[in-house]
Short mmCIF file of C-alpha atoms in Angstrom, two decimals:
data_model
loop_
_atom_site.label_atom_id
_atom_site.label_comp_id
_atom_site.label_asym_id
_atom_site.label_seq_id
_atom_site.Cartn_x
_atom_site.Cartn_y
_atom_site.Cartn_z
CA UNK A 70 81.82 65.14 28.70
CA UNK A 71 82.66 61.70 30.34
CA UNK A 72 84.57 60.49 27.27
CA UNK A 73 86.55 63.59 27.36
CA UNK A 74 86.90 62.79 30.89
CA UNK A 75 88.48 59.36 30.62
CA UNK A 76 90.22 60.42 27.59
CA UNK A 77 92.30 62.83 29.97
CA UNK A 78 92.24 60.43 32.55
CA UNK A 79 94.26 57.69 30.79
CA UNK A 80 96.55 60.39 29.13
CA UNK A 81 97.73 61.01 33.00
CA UNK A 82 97.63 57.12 33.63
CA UNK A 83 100.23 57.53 30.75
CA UNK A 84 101.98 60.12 31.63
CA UNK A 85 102.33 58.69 35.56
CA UNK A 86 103.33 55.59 34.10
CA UNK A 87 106.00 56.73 32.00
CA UNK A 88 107.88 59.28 34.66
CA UNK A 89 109.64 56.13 36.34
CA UNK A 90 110.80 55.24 33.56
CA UNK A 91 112.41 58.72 32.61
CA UNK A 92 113.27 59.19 36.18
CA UNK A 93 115.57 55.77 36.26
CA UNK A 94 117.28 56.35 32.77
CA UNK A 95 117.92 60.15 34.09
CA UNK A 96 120.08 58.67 36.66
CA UNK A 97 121.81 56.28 34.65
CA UNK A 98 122.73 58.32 32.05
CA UNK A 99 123.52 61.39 34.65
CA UNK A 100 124.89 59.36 37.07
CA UNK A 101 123.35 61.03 39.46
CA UNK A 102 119.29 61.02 41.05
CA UNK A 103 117.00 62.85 38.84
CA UNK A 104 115.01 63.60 41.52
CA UNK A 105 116.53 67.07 43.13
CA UNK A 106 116.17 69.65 45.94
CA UNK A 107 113.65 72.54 44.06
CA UNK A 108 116.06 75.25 45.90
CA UNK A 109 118.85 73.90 43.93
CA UNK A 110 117.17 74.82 40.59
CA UNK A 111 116.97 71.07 39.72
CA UNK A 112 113.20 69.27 38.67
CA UNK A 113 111.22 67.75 41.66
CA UNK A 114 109.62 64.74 40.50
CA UNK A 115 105.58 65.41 41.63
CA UNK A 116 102.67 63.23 41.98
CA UNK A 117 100.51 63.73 39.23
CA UNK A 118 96.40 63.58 40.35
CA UNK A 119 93.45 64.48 38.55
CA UNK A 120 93.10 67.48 40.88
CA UNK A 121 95.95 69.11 38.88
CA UNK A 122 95.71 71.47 35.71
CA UNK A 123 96.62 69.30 32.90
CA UNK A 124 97.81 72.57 31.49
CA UNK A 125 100.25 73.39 34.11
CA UNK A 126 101.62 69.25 34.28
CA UNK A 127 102.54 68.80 30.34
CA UNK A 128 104.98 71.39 29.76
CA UNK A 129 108.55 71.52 32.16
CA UNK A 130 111.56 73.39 31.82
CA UNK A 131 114.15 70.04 32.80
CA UNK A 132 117.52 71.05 34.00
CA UNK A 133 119.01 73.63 35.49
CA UNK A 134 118.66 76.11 32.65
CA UNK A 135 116.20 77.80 30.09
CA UNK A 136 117.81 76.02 26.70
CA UNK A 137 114.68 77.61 24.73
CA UNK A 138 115.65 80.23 22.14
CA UNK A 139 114.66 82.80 19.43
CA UNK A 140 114.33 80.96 15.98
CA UNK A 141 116.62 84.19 14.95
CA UNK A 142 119.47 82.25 16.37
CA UNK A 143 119.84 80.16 13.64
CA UNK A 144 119.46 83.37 11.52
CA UNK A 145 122.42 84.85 13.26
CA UNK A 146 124.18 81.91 13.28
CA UNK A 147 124.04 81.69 9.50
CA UNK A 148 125.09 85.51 9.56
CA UNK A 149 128.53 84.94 11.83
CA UNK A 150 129.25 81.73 9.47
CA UNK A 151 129.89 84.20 6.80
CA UNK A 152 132.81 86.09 7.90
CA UNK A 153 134.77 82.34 8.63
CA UNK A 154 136.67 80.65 6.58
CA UNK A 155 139.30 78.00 5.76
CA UNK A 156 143.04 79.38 5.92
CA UNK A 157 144.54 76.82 3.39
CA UNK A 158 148.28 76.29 1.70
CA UNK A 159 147.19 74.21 -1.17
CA UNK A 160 149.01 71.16 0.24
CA UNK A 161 149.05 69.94 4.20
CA UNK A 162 148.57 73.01 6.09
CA UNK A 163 145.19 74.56 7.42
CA UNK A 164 143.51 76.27 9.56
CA UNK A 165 140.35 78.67 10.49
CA UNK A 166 140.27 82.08 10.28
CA UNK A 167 137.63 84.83 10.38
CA UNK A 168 137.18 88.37 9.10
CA UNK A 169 137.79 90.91 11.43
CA UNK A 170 137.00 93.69 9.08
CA UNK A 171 139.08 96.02 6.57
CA UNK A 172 139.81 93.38 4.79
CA UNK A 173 142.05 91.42 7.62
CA UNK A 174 142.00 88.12 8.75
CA UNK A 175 142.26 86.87 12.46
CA UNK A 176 143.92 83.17 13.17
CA UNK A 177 146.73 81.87 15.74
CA UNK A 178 150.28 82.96 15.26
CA UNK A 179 151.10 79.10 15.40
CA UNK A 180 149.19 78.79 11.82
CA UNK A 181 151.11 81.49 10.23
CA UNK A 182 154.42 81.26 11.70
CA UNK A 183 156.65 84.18 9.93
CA UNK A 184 155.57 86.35 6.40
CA UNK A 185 156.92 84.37 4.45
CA UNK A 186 154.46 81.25 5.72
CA UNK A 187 151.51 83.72 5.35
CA UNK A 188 152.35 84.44 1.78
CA UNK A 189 151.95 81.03 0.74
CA UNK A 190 148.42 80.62 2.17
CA UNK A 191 144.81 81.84 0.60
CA UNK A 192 141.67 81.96 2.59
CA UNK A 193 138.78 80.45 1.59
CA UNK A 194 135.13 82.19 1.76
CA UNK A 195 132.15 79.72 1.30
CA UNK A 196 133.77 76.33 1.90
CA UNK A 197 130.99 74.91 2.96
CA UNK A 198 128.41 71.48 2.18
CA UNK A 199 125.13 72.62 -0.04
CA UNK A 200 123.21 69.37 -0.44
CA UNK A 201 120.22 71.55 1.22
CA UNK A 202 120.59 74.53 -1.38
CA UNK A 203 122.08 75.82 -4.41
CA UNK A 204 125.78 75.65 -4.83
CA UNK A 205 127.92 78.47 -3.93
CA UNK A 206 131.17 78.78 -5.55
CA UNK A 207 134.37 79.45 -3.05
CA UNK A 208 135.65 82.62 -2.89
CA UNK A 209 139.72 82.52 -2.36
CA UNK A 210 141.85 85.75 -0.94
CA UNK A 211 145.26 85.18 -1.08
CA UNK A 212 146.80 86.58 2.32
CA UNK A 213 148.57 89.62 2.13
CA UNK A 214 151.24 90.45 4.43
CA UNK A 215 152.89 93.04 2.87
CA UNK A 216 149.46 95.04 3.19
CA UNK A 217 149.36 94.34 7.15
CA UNK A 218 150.88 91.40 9.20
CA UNK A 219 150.88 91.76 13.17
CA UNK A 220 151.54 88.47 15.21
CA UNK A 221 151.99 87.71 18.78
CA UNK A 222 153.20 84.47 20.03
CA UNK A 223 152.30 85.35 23.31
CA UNK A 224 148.71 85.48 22.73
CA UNK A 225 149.09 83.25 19.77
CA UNK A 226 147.04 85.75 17.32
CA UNK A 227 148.33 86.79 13.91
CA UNK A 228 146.69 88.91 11.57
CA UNK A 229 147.11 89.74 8.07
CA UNK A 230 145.16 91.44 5.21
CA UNK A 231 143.45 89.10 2.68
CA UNK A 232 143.34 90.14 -0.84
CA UNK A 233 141.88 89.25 -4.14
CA UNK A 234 144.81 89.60 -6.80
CA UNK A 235 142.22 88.05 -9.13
CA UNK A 236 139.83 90.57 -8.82
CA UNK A 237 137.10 87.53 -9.33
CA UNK A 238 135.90 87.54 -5.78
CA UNK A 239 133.29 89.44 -4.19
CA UNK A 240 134.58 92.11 -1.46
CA UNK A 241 135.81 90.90 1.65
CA UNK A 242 133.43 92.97 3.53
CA UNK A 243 130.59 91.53 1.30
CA UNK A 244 130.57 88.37 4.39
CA UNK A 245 130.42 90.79 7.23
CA UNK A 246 132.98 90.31 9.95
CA UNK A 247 133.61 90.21 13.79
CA UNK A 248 133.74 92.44 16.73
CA UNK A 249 136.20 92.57 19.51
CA UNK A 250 134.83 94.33 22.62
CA UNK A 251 137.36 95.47 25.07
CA UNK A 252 134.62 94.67 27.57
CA UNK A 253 135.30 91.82 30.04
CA UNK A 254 133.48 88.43 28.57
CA UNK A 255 130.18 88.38 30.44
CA UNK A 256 130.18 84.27 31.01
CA UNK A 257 129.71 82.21 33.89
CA UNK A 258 130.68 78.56 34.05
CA UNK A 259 128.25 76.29 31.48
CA UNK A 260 127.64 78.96 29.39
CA UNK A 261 126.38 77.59 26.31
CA UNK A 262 128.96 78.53 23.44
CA UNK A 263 129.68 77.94 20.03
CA UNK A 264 132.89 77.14 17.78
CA UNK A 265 132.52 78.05 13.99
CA UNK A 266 135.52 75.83 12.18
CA UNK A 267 137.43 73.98 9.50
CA UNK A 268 138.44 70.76 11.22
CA UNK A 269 141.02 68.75 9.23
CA UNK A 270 140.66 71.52 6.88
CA UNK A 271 136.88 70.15 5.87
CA UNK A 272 134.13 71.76 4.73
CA UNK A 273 132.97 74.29 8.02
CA UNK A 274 131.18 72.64 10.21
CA UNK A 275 129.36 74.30 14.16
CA UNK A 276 129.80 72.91 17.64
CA UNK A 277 126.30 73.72 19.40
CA UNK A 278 125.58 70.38 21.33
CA UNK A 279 127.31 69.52 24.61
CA UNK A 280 129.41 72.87 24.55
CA UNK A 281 129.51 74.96 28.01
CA UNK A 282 132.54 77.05 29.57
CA UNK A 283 134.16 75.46 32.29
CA UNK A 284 136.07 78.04 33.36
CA UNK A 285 136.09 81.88 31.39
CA UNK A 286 139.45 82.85 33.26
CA UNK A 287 138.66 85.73 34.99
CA UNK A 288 140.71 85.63 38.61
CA UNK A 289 143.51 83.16 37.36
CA UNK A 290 146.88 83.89 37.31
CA UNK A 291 147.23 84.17 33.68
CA UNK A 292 143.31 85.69 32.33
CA UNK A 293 143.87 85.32 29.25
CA UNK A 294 142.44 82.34 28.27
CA UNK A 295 139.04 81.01 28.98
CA UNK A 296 137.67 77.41 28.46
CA UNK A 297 135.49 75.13 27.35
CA UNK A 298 134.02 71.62 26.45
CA UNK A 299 133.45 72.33 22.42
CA UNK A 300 134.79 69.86 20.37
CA UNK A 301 137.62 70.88 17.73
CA UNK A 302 139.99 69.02 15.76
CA UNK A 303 143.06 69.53 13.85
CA UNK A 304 142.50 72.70 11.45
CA UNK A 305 140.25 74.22 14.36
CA UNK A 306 142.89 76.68 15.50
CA UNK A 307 141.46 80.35 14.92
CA UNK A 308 138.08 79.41 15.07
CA UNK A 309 135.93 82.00 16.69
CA UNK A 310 133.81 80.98 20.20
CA UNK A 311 130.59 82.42 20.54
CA UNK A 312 128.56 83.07 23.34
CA UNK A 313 124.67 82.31 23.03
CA UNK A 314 123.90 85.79 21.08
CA UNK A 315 126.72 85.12 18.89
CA UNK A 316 128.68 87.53 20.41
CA UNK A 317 132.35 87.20 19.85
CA UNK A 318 134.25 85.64 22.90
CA UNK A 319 137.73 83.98 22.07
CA UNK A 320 140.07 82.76 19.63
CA UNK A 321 139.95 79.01 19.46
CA UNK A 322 144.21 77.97 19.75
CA UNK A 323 144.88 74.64 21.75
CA UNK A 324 143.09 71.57 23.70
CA UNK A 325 144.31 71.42 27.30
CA UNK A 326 145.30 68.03 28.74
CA UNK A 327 144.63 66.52 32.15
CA UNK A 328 147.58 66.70 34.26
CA UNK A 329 148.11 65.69 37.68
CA UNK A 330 150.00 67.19 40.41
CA UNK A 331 153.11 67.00 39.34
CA UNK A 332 152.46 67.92 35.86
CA UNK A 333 152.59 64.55 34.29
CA UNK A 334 149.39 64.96 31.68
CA UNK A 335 147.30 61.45 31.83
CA UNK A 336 146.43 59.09 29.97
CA UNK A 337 142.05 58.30 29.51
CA UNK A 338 142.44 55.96 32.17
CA UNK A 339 143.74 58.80 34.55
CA UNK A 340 147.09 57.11 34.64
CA UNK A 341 150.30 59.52 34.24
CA UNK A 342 151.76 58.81 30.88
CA UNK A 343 155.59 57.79 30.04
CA UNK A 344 157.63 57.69 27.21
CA UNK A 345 161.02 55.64 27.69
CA UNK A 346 160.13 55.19 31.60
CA UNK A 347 160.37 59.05 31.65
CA UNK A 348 156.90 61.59 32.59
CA UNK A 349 155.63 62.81 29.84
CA UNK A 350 154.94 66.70 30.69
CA UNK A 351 154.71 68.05 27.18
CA UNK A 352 152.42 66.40 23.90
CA UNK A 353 155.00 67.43 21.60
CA UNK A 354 156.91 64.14 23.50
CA UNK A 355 153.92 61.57 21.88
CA UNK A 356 153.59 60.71 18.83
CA UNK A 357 150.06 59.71 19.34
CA UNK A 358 147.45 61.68 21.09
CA UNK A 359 144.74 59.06 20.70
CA UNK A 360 145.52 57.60 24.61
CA UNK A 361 145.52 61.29 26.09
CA UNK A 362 142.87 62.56 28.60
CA UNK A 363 142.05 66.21 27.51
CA UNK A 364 139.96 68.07 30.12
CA UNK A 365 138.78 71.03 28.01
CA UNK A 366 139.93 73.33 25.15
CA UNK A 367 141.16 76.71 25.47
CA UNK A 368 140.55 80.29 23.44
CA UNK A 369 142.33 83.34 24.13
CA UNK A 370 139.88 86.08 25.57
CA UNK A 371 138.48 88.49 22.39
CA UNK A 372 139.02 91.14 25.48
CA UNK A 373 142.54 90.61 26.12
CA UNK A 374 142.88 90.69 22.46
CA UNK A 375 141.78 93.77 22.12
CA UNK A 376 144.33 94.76 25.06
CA UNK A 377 146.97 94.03 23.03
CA UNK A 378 146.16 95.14 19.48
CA UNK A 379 145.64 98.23 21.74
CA UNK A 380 149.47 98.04 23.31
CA UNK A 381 151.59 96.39 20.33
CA UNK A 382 152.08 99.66 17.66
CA UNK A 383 152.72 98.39 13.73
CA UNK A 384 156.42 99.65 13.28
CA UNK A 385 155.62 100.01 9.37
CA UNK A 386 153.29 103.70 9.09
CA UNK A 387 150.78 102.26 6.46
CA UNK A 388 150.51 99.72 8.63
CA UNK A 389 149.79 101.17 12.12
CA UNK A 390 147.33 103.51 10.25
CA UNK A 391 145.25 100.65 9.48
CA UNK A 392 146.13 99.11 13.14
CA UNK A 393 144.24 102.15 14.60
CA UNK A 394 141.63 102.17 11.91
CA UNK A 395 140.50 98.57 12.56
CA UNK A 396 140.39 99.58 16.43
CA UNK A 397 138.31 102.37 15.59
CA UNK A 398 135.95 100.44 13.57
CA UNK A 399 135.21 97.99 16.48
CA UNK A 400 134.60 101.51 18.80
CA UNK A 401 132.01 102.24 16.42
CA UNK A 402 128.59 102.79 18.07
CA UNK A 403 126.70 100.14 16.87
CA UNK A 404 129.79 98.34 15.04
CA UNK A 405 128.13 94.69 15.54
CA UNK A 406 125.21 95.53 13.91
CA UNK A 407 127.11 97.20 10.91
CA UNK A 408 129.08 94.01 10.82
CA UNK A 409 125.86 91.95 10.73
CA UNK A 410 124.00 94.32 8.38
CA UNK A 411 127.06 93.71 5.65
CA UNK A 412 126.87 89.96 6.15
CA UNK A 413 123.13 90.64 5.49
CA UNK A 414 123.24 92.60 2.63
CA UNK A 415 126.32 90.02 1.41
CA UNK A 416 124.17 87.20 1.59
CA UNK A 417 121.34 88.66 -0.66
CA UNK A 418 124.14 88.98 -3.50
CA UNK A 419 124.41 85.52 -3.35
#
């Protein structure tokens, strides 16, 4: 009983002796005391005694949130990886784009500028690194526009139907797809999310780590974006964001770059930026973003998506028929589940 004692005993000599330690690189790596008002939902650093209950001393929540999840999140992140892919012209130009059922594909109008643009591009199913598994073979659609096409520069969204001419691929709906709710996102500012994507047209890769909202847009002049600190990179644009249930939030479109008053965007020293002795107000000026201060990146709202594949009719019949028949596959009761449950069943064909 007295060895157990001091055994205990010097693992909270240990312990004690540690929590400066933690407690001084805390505040250099925050910038900021580690050491917190309780009320504020921050850690309290306590005085641990041999009075305490070792149980109730070894295990803390740190931070301001509750990071601990269900293993089945990486399950149903591996599920809403199916439906994404890489939108790809065979040469220079790329993208991300995801399955939003029915065979159609969702990315930014600014990747698939006009029909003709669309025509030359396939998407890519499976692009992705096996090192850890057995190799899967890439399954390639070529986009179809003269099946469906609907693009809005406004809300920089284009989609158009993906088809296998080949007839080599599995279905489409064999990798399950994505929801739009017409429901207002239900985020708060640092909001864990998640960004799915091709960047530089690589093999797919997930943003998970250091990845919050900073602001989801709701109140602002213009709601229809929403933003946050996920890393993307060229070839990111129509990546889908995902809140922590992997529930469908934005379209990834465009980083956002510091700007101060006057609309001059800054450099990463917080310095306005010229070009020729002249403001620089507009990134399409540089040639080189390298120097730029970005403060966040920015996704259109999947809910004011939905607002205006609701508004914008399909002037060509066939076409609005299937317009309608996508929005009343996302009404389904239950539709996210369906989606999943295909993306499921998908991945057991494998």
């Amino acid at each position: 009983m007295a060895a157990a004692e001091e055994r205990l005993g010097s693992h909270l000599s240990r312990i004690q002796s540690t929590e400066r330690r933690i407690t001084e690189r805390s505040e250099r790596i925050l910038g900021r005391s580690a050491t917190r008002n309780a009320e504020r939902g921050s850690w309290q650093s306590e005085t641990i005694t041999h009075r305490a209950d070792p149980a109730g001393l070894l295990e803390r929540l740190v931070g301001n949130s509750n990071d601990i999840v269900s293993i089945e999140f990486l399950e149903a992140g591996l599920l809403a990886r199916r439906a994404v892919g890489r939108i790809w012209d065979g040469d220079q130009s790329y993208s991300t784009g995801f399955h939003v059922g029915l065979g159609l594909v969702m990315t930014t109008a600014h990747s698939l500028p006009s029909i003709a643009a669309a025509s030359d591009h396939v998407l890519q199913m499976d692009y992705e690194e096996q090192s850890l598994g057995p190799p899967r073979r890439i399954s390639e659609f070529s986009l179809d526009p003269e099946t469906f096409f609907m693009r809005n520069e406004e809300y920089d969204v284009a989609i158009c139907a993906a088809t296998d001419f080949a007839g080599i691929a599995p279905p489409l709906d064999t990798f399950g797809w994505h929801v739009f709710s017409g429901e207002d996102e239900d985020t708060s500012s640092g909001t864990p999310v998640s960004l799915i994507q091709h960047p530089n047209g690589e093999m797919k890769s997930l943003v998970v780590h250091n990845s919050h909202f900073v602001d989801t847009g709701r109140g602002s002049d213009d709601d229809r974006y929403c933003w946050y600190t996920a890393d993307t990179k060229p070839g990111s644009s129509g990546s889908p964001v995902f809140d922590p249930s992997w529930r469908l939030l934005a379209l990834h479109h465009s980083a956002v770059p510091a700007r101060n008053p006057q609309g001059t965007i800054l450099d990463r020293d917080g310095s306005p930026l010229q070009k020729d002795g002249v403001p620089v107000t507009d990134v399409s000026q540089l040639n080189d973003l390298a120097n730029v201060l970005f403060r966040a990146n920015e996704g259109i709202r999947a809910s004011r998506l939905v607002g205006w594949l609701k508004s914008e009719q399909n002037p060509d019949p066939t076409q609005e028929a299937l317009r309608e028949k996508l929005l009343d596959l996302w009404r389904r009761p239950g539709a996210r589940r369906i989606a999943q449950q295909a993306a499921v069943l998908g991945s057991a064909s494998v």
